């Protein structure tokens, strides 16, 4: 495939706007929409419960989607649980592991987490009398790995994001996972900003639990997410939701749960969403993760150079090898929302605000940032147009 031209052809919106809000959600290529259309038009039925042919077909496609996700993450079929999004996946982990914790146990995380990988641990810590500790890091988002080693010693659970949605920093999840496993700690990865943008292999990362959303990197629809559960936890991870589809047998007094993955998926799942997610992953595989990384790196290099030329402060690692396709910046004294509104007037979609990472904003002493975030369909021409608008905007501000 020719990058980014061929991908842009599959996404009509790319010819109408400059879409730099991929961290929030990405645009949807036609093959994903077609796969979902096919489900709704040709074999719309519920899964797992029907003998009729439509139900059989829907079940086959739904389970095939699970196989696609499992292969993509280097996981086993039964280790893939469909959820709503990353937030739900991480909440399920915190709820399902509750019984394993005793007062005084320690959970280690970082000060850079998205609220969805912070609040569930805060709540669990409060409820069970646990200690929540944070690995030290600098203002670029780089973690102090010696501090990580000290804090992970004797910890019960370590939860880290792979890539920060606020600073763009790529964390050393593989090393942190190794440290966690050497200490016998449970290792949880928030992969919301890495899946679909770079290789995510649950074995290499030593992940016990890993969550991501279909609508971001994998270019799938909203409303579908994934929770990877390492099979070693099948007996200790208590399904937080039970009911339809999760049982082997039920009496009026009691029930026996069925095997994973069904044990962890109560009720009718997002069937069309899972099919769309698998189509998105197939699409990503057709492009190749290497191509995606290369294109995003090109764009990050040019945008950071351009912002430096304009003396616009940007955040995250100066070492671009550690910087994913997410660039946060500010144009003082303008409020980030005002900068985003000007860019919108020029057809450029960026996000502004605290990006659900208030502790990061507080650490940097700012109220928010403007964030330009990329996917493989973004082009260097778009970055040049963005920099042109920024040049005018900066001139206007500085007089
Ligand atoms: C790092 C990170 N974790 C979790 C989330 C939550 O994802 P969702 O809103 O799809 O649940 C996001 C969303 O931006 C994110 O960037």
CSV table of C-alpha atoms and ligand atoms in Angstrom, one decimal:
chain,number,residue,atom,x,y,z
A,1,UNK,CA,0.0,0.0,0.0
A,2,UNK,CA,1.2,3.5,-0.8
A,3,UNK,CA,1.4,5.5,2.5
A,4,UNK,CA,-0.5,7.6,3.2
A,5,UNK,CA,-2.3,8.0,-0.2
A,6,UNK,CA,-4.0,4.5,-0.4
A,7,UNK,CA,-5.2,4.7,3.2
A,8,UNK,CA,-6.6,8.2,2.6
A,9,UNK,CA,-8.6,6.9,-0.3
A,10,UNK,CA,-10.3,4.4,2.1
A,11,UNK,CA,-11.3,7.3,4.5
A,12,UNK,CA,-13.3,10.0,2.7
A,13,UNK,CA,-13.1,12.4,5.6
A,14,UNK,CA,-9.4,12.8,5.1
A,15,UNK,CA,-10.2,14.9,2.0
A,16,UNK,CA,-12.5,17.2,3.9
A,17,UNK,CA,-10.6,18.0,7.1
A,18,UNK,CA,-7.2,17.7,8.7
A,19,UNK,CA,-7.8,15.2,11.4
A,20,UNK,CA,-5.2,15.4,14.2
A,21,UNK,CA,-7.3,14.0,17.0
A,22,UNK,CA,-6.4,10.3,16.7
A,23,UNK,CA,-5.6,9.9,20.3
A,24,UNK,CA,-9.3,10.5,21.2
A,25,UNK,CA,-10.5,8.3,18.4
A,26,UNK,CA,-9.4,7.5,14.9
A,27,UNK,CA,-11.2,7.7,11.5
A,28,UNK,CA,-12.8,4.6,10.1
A,29,UNK,CA,-11.7,3.0,6.8
A,30,UNK,CA,-14.3,1.7,4.4
A,31,UNK,CA,-13.4,-2.1,4.9
A,32,UNK,CA,-14.4,-1.7,8.6
A,33,UNK,CA,-17.7,-0.1,7.8
A,34,UNK,CA,-18.4,-2.7,5.1
A,35,UNK,CA,-17.7,-5.6,7.6
A,36,UNK,CA,-20.2,-4.2,10.0
A,37,UNK,CA,-22.7,-3.5,7.3
A,38,UNK,CA,-22.4,-7.1,6.2
A,39,UNK,CA,-23.3,-8.2,9.7
A,40,UNK,CA,-26.3,-5.9,10.0
A,41,UNK,CA,-27.5,-6.6,6.5
A,42,UNK,CA,-26.8,-10.3,6.0
A,43,UNK,CA,-26.5,-12.3,9.2
A,44,UNK,CA,-27.9,-10.1,12.0
A,45,UNK,CA,-28.5,-12.4,14.9
A,46,UNK,CA,-27.4,-13.0,18.5
A,47,UNK,CA,-24.5,-15.2,19.2
A,48,UNK,CA,-24.1,-18.5,21.2
A,49,UNK,CA,-27.8,-19.1,21.7
A,50,UNK,CA,-29.3,-20.0,18.4
A,51,UNK,CA,-29.5,-23.1,16.4
A,52,UNK,CA,-30.7,-21.2,13.3
A,53,UNK,CA,-28.3,-20.4,10.5
A,54,UNK,CA,-28.0,-16.6,11.1
A,55,UNK,CA,-27.1,-17.2,14.8
A,56,UNK,CA,-24.6,-19.8,13.7
A,57,UNK,CA,-23.1,-17.4,11.2
A,58,UNK,CA,-23.0,-14.5,13.7
A,59,UNK,CA,-21.3,-16.8,16.3
A,60,UNK,CA,-18.7,-18.0,13.8
A,61,UNK,CA,-17.8,-14.4,12.8
A,62,UNK,CA,-17.8,-13.2,16.4
A,63,UNK,CA,-15.4,-15.9,17.5
A,64,UNK,CA,-13.3,-15.5,14.4
A,65,UNK,CA,-12.9,-11.8,15.4
A,66,UNK,CA,-11.6,-13.1,18.8
A,67,UNK,CA,-9.1,-15.2,17.0
A,68,UNK,CA,-7.9,-12.2,15.0
A,69,UNK,CA,-7.4,-10.2,18.1
A,70,UNK,CA,-5.7,-13.1,19.9
A,71,UNK,CA,-3.2,-13.6,17.1
A,72,UNK,CA,-2.5,-9.8,16.8
A,73,UNK,CA,-1.6,-9.7,20.5
A,74,UNK,CA,0.2,-13.1,20.6
A,75,UNK,CA,-2.4,-14.3,23.1
A,76,UNK,CA,-4.6,-17.5,23.3
A,77,UNK,CA,-8.1,-17.4,21.9
A,78,UNK,CA,-9.7,-17.8,25.4
A,79,UNK,CA,-7.6,-15.1,26.9
A,80,UNK,CA,-9.4,-12.4,24.8
A,81,UNK,CA,-12.5,-10.8,26.4
A,82,UNK,CA,-14.6,-8.3,24.5
A,83,UNK,CA,-15.5,-5.2,26.6
A,84,UNK,CA,-16.7,-1.7,25.8
A,85,UNK,CA,-13.4,0.1,25.9
A,86,UNK,CA,-10.1,0.5,27.8
A,87,UNK,CA,-11.8,2.2,30.7
A,88,UNK,CA,-14.1,-0.8,31.2
A,89,UNK,CA,-11.3,-3.3,30.7
A,90,UNK,CA,-9.2,-1.7,33.5
A,91,UNK,CA,-12.1,-1.3,35.9
A,92,UNK,CA,-12.9,-5.0,35.4
A,93,UNK,CA,-9.4,-5.9,36.4
A,94,UNK,CA,-9.5,-3.8,39.6
A,95,UNK,CA,-12.9,-5.3,40.5
A,96,UNK,CA,-12.1,-8.9,39.6
A,97,UNK,CA,-8.8,-9.0,41.6
A,98,UNK,CA,-10.2,-7.4,44.7
A,99,UNK,CA,-10.2,-10.6,46.8
A,100,UNK,CA,-6.5,-11.1,46.2
A,101,UNK,CA,-5.5,-8.0,48.2
A,102,UNK,CA,-4.9,-7.7,51.9
A,103,UNK,CA,-4.5,-4.4,53.8
A,104,UNK,CA,-1.0,-2.9,53.4
A,105,UNK,CA,-0.4,-4.5,50.0
A,106,UNK,CA,1.1,-2.1,47.5
A,107,UNK,CA,0.0,-1.1,44.0
A,108,UNK,CA,2.6,0.7,41.9
A,109,UNK,CA,1.8,2.9,39.0
A,110,UNK,CA,3.1,6.1,37.4
A,111,UNK,CA,2.1,9.8,37.7
A,112,UNK,CA,1.3,9.9,33.9
A,113,UNK,CA,-1.7,7.6,33.8
A,114,UNK,CA,-4.9,8.4,32.1
A,115,UNK,CA,-7.7,8.7,34.7
A,116,UNK,CA,-9.0,5.3,33.5
A,117,UNK,CA,-5.8,3.7,34.8
A,118,UNK,CA,-5.7,5.6,38.0
A,119,UNK,CA,-9.2,5.9,39.5
A,120,UNK,CA,-9.9,2.2,39.6
A,121,UNK,CA,-6.6,1.7,41.6
A,122,UNK,CA,-7.4,4.6,43.9
A,123,UNK,CA,-10.8,3.2,44.7
A,124,UNK,CA,-9.4,-0.3,45.2
A,125,UNK,CA,-6.7,1.1,47.5
A,126,UNK,CA,-9.2,3.0,49.6
A,127,UNK,CA,-11.6,0.0,49.9
A,128,UNK,CA,-9.0,-2.6,50.8
A,129,UNK,CA,-6.5,-0.4,52.8
A,130,UNK,CA,-3.7,-0.6,50.1
A,131,UNK,CA,-0.8,1.7,49.5
A,132,UNK,CA,-0.7,3.4,46.1
A,133,UNK,CA,2.8,4.4,45.0
A,134,UNK,CA,4.1,6.3,41.9
A,135,UNK,CA,7.3,5.7,40.0
A,136,UNK,CA,9.3,8.9,39.8
A,137,UNK,CA,9.6,10.6,36.4
A,138,UNK,CA,10.6,13.9,34.8
A,139,UNK,CA,8.5,16.6,33.1
A,140,UNK,CA,9.0,14.9,29.7
A,141,UNK,CA,7.3,11.8,31.1
A,142,UNK,CA,10.5,9.7,31.3
A,143,UNK,CA,10.4,7.2,34.1
A,144,UNK,CA,13.2,6.7,36.6
A,145,UNK,CA,13.8,3.0,36.1
A,146,UNK,CA,15.9,2.6,39.3
A,147,UNK,CA,13.0,4.1,41.3
A,148,UNK,CA,10.7,1.7,39.5
A,149,UNK,CA,12.9,-1.2,40.6
A,150,UNK,CA,12.9,0.0,44.2
A,151,UNK,CA,9.1,0.5,44.3
A,152,UNK,CA,8.2,-2.7,42.4
A,153,UNK,CA,10.1,-4.8,45.0
A,154,UNK,CA,7.5,-6.6,47.0
A,155,UNK,CA,4.5,-4.9,45.2
A,156,UNK,CA,1.3,-6.8,44.6
A,157,UNK,CA,0.3,-5.2,41.4
A,158,UNK,CA,2.0,-2.9,38.9
A,159,UNK,CA,-0.2,-0.9,36.4
A,160,UNK,CA,1.3,1.2,33.6
A,161,UNK,CA,0.3,2.8,30.4
A,162,UNK,CA,2.3,1.8,27.3
A,163,UNK,CA,2.0,5.3,25.7
A,164,UNK,CA,0.9,8.5,27.4
A,165,UNK,CA,-2.0,10.2,25.6
A,166,UNK,CA,-1.0,13.6,27.2
A,167,UNK,CA,2.8,13.6,26.6
A,168,UNK,CA,3.3,11.0,23.8
A,169,UNK,CA,6.0,9.3,25.8
A,170,UNK,CA,6.5,5.5,25.1
A,171,UNK,CA,7.1,3.8,28.5
A,172,UNK,CA,9.5,0.9,29.0
A,173,UNK,CA,6.7,-1.6,29.6
A,174,UNK,CA,8.8,-4.6,28.7
A,175,UNK,CA,11.4,-3.8,31.4
A,176,UNK,CA,8.7,-2.9,33.9
A,177,UNK,CA,6.9,-6.1,33.2
A,178,UNK,CA,10.1,-8.1,33.7
A,179,UNK,CA,10.6,-6.3,37.0
A,180,UNK,CA,7.0,-7.0,38.1
A,181,UNK,CA,7.2,-10.7,37.2
A,182,UNK,CA,10.5,-11.2,39.0
A,183,UNK,CA,8.8,-9.9,42.1
A,184,UNK,CA,5.7,-12.0,41.6
A,185,UNK,CA,3.6,-8.9,41.1
A,186,UNK,CA,0.5,-8.8,38.8
A,187,UNK,CA,1.4,-6.7,35.7
A,188,UNK,CA,-1.4,-4.6,34.1
A,189,UNK,CA,-0.9,-2.6,30.9
A,190,UNK,CA,-3.0,0.2,29.6
A,191,UNK,CA,-2.4,-0.2,25.9
A,192,UNK,CA,-5.0,2.3,24.7
A,193,UNK,CA,-2.5,4.4,22.8
A,194,UNK,CA,-0.2,1.7,21.5
A,195,UNK,CA,-2.3,-1.1,20.0
A,196,UNK,CA,-2.6,-0.4,16.2
A,197,UNK,CA,0.3,2.1,16.3
A,198,UNK,CA,3.2,-0.2,17.3
A,199,UNK,CA,3.8,-3.9,18.1
A,200,UNK,CA,1.9,-5.1,21.3
A,201,UNK,CA,2.8,-8.6,22.2
A,202,UNK,CA,1.4,-9.7,25.6
A,203,UNK,CA,4.1,-12.3,26.1
A,204,UNK,CA,7.0,-9.9,25.4
A,205,UNK,CA,5.5,-7.3,27.7
A,206,UNK,CA,5.0,-9.9,30.4
A,207,UNK,CA,1.4,-8.7,30.7
A,208,UNK,CA,-1.1,-10.5,33.0
A,209,UNK,CA,-3.9,-8.1,32.0
A,210,UNK,CA,-3.9,-5.6,29.1
A,211,UNK,CA,-6.7,-3.4,27.9
A,212,UNK,CA,-7.3,-1.4,24.8
A,213,UNK,CA,-10.1,0.3,22.8
A,214,UNK,CA,-11.2,-0.7,19.3
A,215,UNK,CA,-11.9,2.8,18.2
A,216,UNK,CA,-8.3,4.3,18.6
A,217,UNK,CA,-5.3,2.7,17.0
A,218,UNK,CA,-7.1,-0.3,15.5
A,219,UNK,CA,-9.4,2.0,13.5
A,220,UNK,CA,-12.5,0.0,14.6
A,221,UNK,CA,-15.9,1.3,15.8
A,222,UNK,CA,-16.6,2.9,19.2
A,223,UNK,CA,-18.2,0.7,21.9
A,224,UNK,CA,-15.8,-2.3,21.6
A,225,UNK,CA,-12.7,-2.9,23.6
A,226,UNK,CA,-10.6,-5.8,24.7
A,227,UNK,CA,-9.3,-7.2,28.0
A,228,UNK,CA,-6.5,-9.7,27.7
A,229,UNK,CA,-6.5,-12.0,30.7
A,230,UNK,CA,-3.4,-14.3,31.1
A,231,UNK,CA,-4.8,-17.9,31.5
A,232,UNK,CA,-2.9,-18.2,34.7
A,233,UNK,CA,-5.5,-16.0,36.3
A,234,UNK,CA,-8.6,-17.8,35.1
A,235,UNK,CA,-9.2,-19.3,38.5
A,236,UNK,CA,-8.3,-16.2,40.6
A,237,UNK,CA,-9.8,-13.4,38.5
A,238,UNK,CA,-13.4,-13.2,39.6
A,239,UNK,CA,-15.8,-12.1,36.8
A,240,UNK,CA,-17.2,-8.8,38.0
A,241,UNK,CA,-20.3,-9.3,35.9
A,242,UNK,CA,-22.2,-12.6,35.7
A,243,UNK,CA,-25.5,-13.8,34.2
A,244,UNK,CA,-26.5,-14.7,30.7
A,245,UNK,CA,-23.9,-16.7,28.9
A,246,UNK,CA,-21.4,-17.0,31.8
A,247,UNK,CA,-22.6,-20.3,33.3
A,248,UNK,CA,-22.5,-24.1,32.9
A,249,UNK,CA,-25.4,-24.8,35.2
A,250,UNK,CA,-27.8,-22.9,37.4
A,251,UNK,CA,-30.1,-24.0,40.3
A,252,UNK,CA,-32.3,-21.7,42.3
A,253,UNK,CA,-29.7,-21.7,45.0
A,254,UNK,CA,-26.5,-21.4,43.0
A,255,UNK,CA,-24.6,-21.6,39.7
A,256,UNK,CA,-21.4,-22.9,38.2
A,257,UNK,CA,-19.5,-20.7,35.9
A,258,UNK,CA,-18.5,-21.8,32.4
A,259,UNK,CA,-15.0,-21.7,30.9
A,260,UNK,CA,-13.3,-18.5,29.6
A,261,UNK,CA,-13.8,-16.5,27.5
A,262,UNK,CA,-17.6,-16.8,28.0
A,263,UNK,CA,-17.2,-16.7,31.8
A,264,UNK,CA,-16.1,-13.1,31.5
A,265,UNK,CA,-18.7,-11.9,29.0
A,266,UNK,CA,-22.1,-11.5,30.6
A,267,UNK,CA,-25.0,-10.7,28.3
A,268,UNK,CA,-25.2,-10.0,24.6
A,269,UNK,CA,-21.9,-8.6,23.4
A,270,UNK,CA,-21.2,-5.9,20.9
A,271,UNK,CA,-21.2,-8.4,18.0
A,272,UNK,CA,-21.0,-5.9,15.1
A,273,UNK,CA,-18.4,-4.0,17.1
A,274,UNK,CA,-16.2,-7.1,17.5
A,275,UNK,CA,-16.5,-7.8,13.7
A,276,UNK,CA,-15.6,-4.2,13.0
A,277,UNK,CA,-12.6,-4.4,15.3
A,278,UNK,CA,-11.3,-7.5,13.6
A,279,UNK,CA,-11.7,-5.8,10.2
A,280,UNK,CA,-9.7,-2.8,11.6
A,281,UNK,CA,-6.9,-5.1,12.8
A,282,UNK,CA,-6.8,-6.9,9.4
A,283,UNK,CA,-6.6,-3.5,7.8
A,284,UNK,CA,-3.7,-2.5,10.1
A,285,UNK,CA,-2.0,-5.8,9.3
A,286,UNK,CA,-2.3,-5.1,5.6
A,287,UNK,CA,-0.6,-1.7,6.0
A,288,UNK,CA,2.0,-3.1,8.5
A,289,UNK,CA,2.8,-1.8,11.9
A,290,UNK,CA,6.4,-0.8,10.7
A,291,UNK,CA,4.9,1.5,8.0
A,292,UNK,CA,2.5,3.0,10.6
A,293,UNK,CA,5.4,3.7,13.0
A,294,UNK,CA,7.6,5.2,10.3
A,295,UNK,CA,4.9,7.5,9.0
A,296,UNK,CA,3.9,8.7,12.5
A,297,UNK,CA,7.6,9.3,13.3
A,298,UNK,CA,8.1,11.4,10.1
A,299,UNK,CA,5.1,13.5,11.2
A,300,UNK,CA,6.3,13.9,14.8
A,301,UNK,CA,9.8,14.9,13.6
A,302,UNK,CA,8.5,17.6,11.3
A,303,UNK,CA,5.8,19.0,13.6
A,304,UNK,CA,8.3,19.2,16.6
A,305,UNK,CA,10.9,20.9,14.3
A,306,UNK,CA,8.3,23.3,13.1
A,307,UNK,CA,7.1,24.1,16.6
A,308,UNK,CA,10.7,24.7,17.7
A,309,UNK,CA,11.2,27.1,14.7
A,310,UNK,CA,8.1,29.0,15.9
A,311,UNK,CA,9.3,28.8,19.5
A,312,UNK,CA,6.1,27.1,20.6
A,313,UNK,CA,6.7,25.0,23.7
A,314,UNK,CA,5.8,21.3,23.2
A,315,UNK,CA,5.8,18.5,25.8
A,316,UNK,CA,7.0,15.0,26.0
A,317,UNK,CA,10.4,13.4,25.3
A,318,UNK,CA,12.9,15.4,23.2
A,319,UNK,CA,14.3,12.0,22.3
A,320,UNK,CA,11.9,11.3,19.4
A,321,UNK,CA,12.6,7.5,19.6
A,322,UNK,CA,10.6,7.6,22.8
A,323,UNK,CA,7.9,9.9,21.3
A,324,UNK,CA,4.8,8.3,19.8
A,325,UNK,CA,2.5,10.1,17.3
A,326,UNK,CA,1.1,12.5,20.0
A,327,UNK,CA,2.4,16.0,20.3
A,328,UNK,CA,1.1,18.3,23.1
A,329,UNK,CA,1.9,22.0,23.0
A,330,UNK,CA,0.8,25.5,24.2
A,331,UNK,CA,0.8,29.0,22.8
A,332,UNK,CA,1.0,31.1,25.9
A,333,UNK,CA,-0.9,33.2,26.9
A,334,UNK,CA,-3.7,31.7,24.9
A,335,UNK,CA,-6.0,29.0,26.5
A,336,UNK,CA,-5.6,25.7,24.7
A,337,UNK,CA,-9.3,25.8,23.8
A,338,UNK,CA,-8.8,29.1,22.0
A,339,UNK,CA,-5.9,27.7,20.0
A,340,UNK,CA,-8.0,24.6,19.1
A,341,UNK,CA,-10.9,26.9,18.0
A,342,UNK,CA,-8.6,28.9,15.6
A,343,UNK,CA,-7.2,25.6,14.2
A,344,UNK,CA,-10.8,24.4,13.7
A,345,UNK,CA,-11.6,27.5,11.7
A,346,UNK,CA,-8.9,26.3,9.3
A,347,UNK,CA,-10.3,22.8,9.1
A,348,UNK,CA,-7.7,21.3,11.5
A,349,UNK,CA,-9.1,19.1,14.3
A,350,UNK,CA,-7.0,18.9,17.4
A,351,UNK,CA,-7.9,18.3,21.0
A,352,UNK,CA,-7.4,20.7,23.9
A,353,UNK,CA,-7.8,20.4,27.7
A,354,UNK,CA,-6.4,18.1,30.3
A,355,UNK,CA,-6.8,14.9,28.3
A,356,UNK,CA,-8.1,13.0,31.3
A,357,UNK,CA,-4.7,13.3,32.8
A,358,UNK,CA,-5.1,16.0,35.4
A,359,UNK,CA,-2.1,14.9,37.6
A,360,UNK,CA,0.1,15.3,34.5
A,361,UNK,CA,-1.1,18.9,34.0
A,362,UNK,CA,-0.6,19.6,37.7
A,363,UNK,CA,2.9,18.2,37.6
A,364,UNK,CA,3.7,20.5,34.7
A,365,UNK,CA,1.9,23.5,36.3
A,366,UNK,CA,-0.4,24.1,33.4
A,367,UNK,CA,-4.2,24.0,32.9
A,368,UNK,CA,-4.0,21.9,29.7
A,369,UNK,CA,-2.4,21.5,26.3
A,370,UNK,CA,-3.3,21.5,22.7
A,371,UNK,CA,-2.7,18.1,21.3
A,372,UNK,CA,-2.1,17.0,17.7
A,373,UNK,CA,-2.1,13.3,17.3
A,374,UNK,CA,-1.5,11.2,14.2
A,375,UNK,CA,-2.4,8.0,12.5
A,376,UNK,CA,-0.9,6.5,9.3
A,377,UNK,CA,-3.3,8.4,7.0
A,378,UNK,CA,-2.0,11.8,8.1
A,379,UNK,CA,0.4,13.4,5.7
A,380,UNK,CA,3.4,15.7,5.8
A,381,UNK,CA,1.4,18.2,3.7
A,382,UNK,CA,-1.2,18.3,6.5
A,383,UNK,CA,1.6,19.0,9.0
A,384,UNK,CA,2.9,21.9,6.8
A,385,UNK,CA,-0.6,23.4,6.5
A,386,UNK,CA,-0.9,23.1,10.3
A,387,UNK,CA,2.5,24.9,10.8
A,388,UNK,CA,1.4,27.6,8.3
A,389,UNK,CA,-1.7,28.3,10.5
A,390,UNK,CA,0.4,28.2,13.6
A,391,UNK,CA,2.8,30.7,12.2
A,392,UNK,CA,0.0,33.2,11.6
A,393,UNK,CA,-1.5,32.5,15.0
A,394,UNK,CA,1.9,33.0,16.8
A,395,UNK,CA,2.5,36.3,14.9
A,396,UNK,CA,-0.9,37.5,15.9
A,397,UNK,CA,-0.2,36.7,19.6
A,398,UNK,CA,3.3,38.1,19.7
A,399,UNK,CA,2.6,41.1,17.6
B,1,LIG,C1,-3.8,6.0,27.8
B,1,LIG,C2,-5.3,5.9,27.8
B,1,LIG,N1,-5.9,5.1,28.6
B,1,LIG,C3,-7.3,4.9,28.7
B,1,LIG,C4,-8.1,5.6,27.8
B,1,LIG,C5,-9.5,5.4,27.9
B,1,LIG,O1,-10.0,4.9,26.6
B,1,LIG,P1,-11.6,4.8,26.4
B,1,LIG,O2,-12.1,6.2,26.5
B,1,LIG,O3,-11.7,4.3,25.0
B,1,LIG,O4,-12.1,3.9,27.4
B,1,LIG,C6,-7.5,6.5,26.9
B,1,LIG,C7,-8.3,7.4,26.1
B,1,LIG,O5,-7.9,8.4,25.5
B,1,LIG,C8,-6.1,6.7,26.9
B,1,LIG,O6,-5.5,7.6,26.1
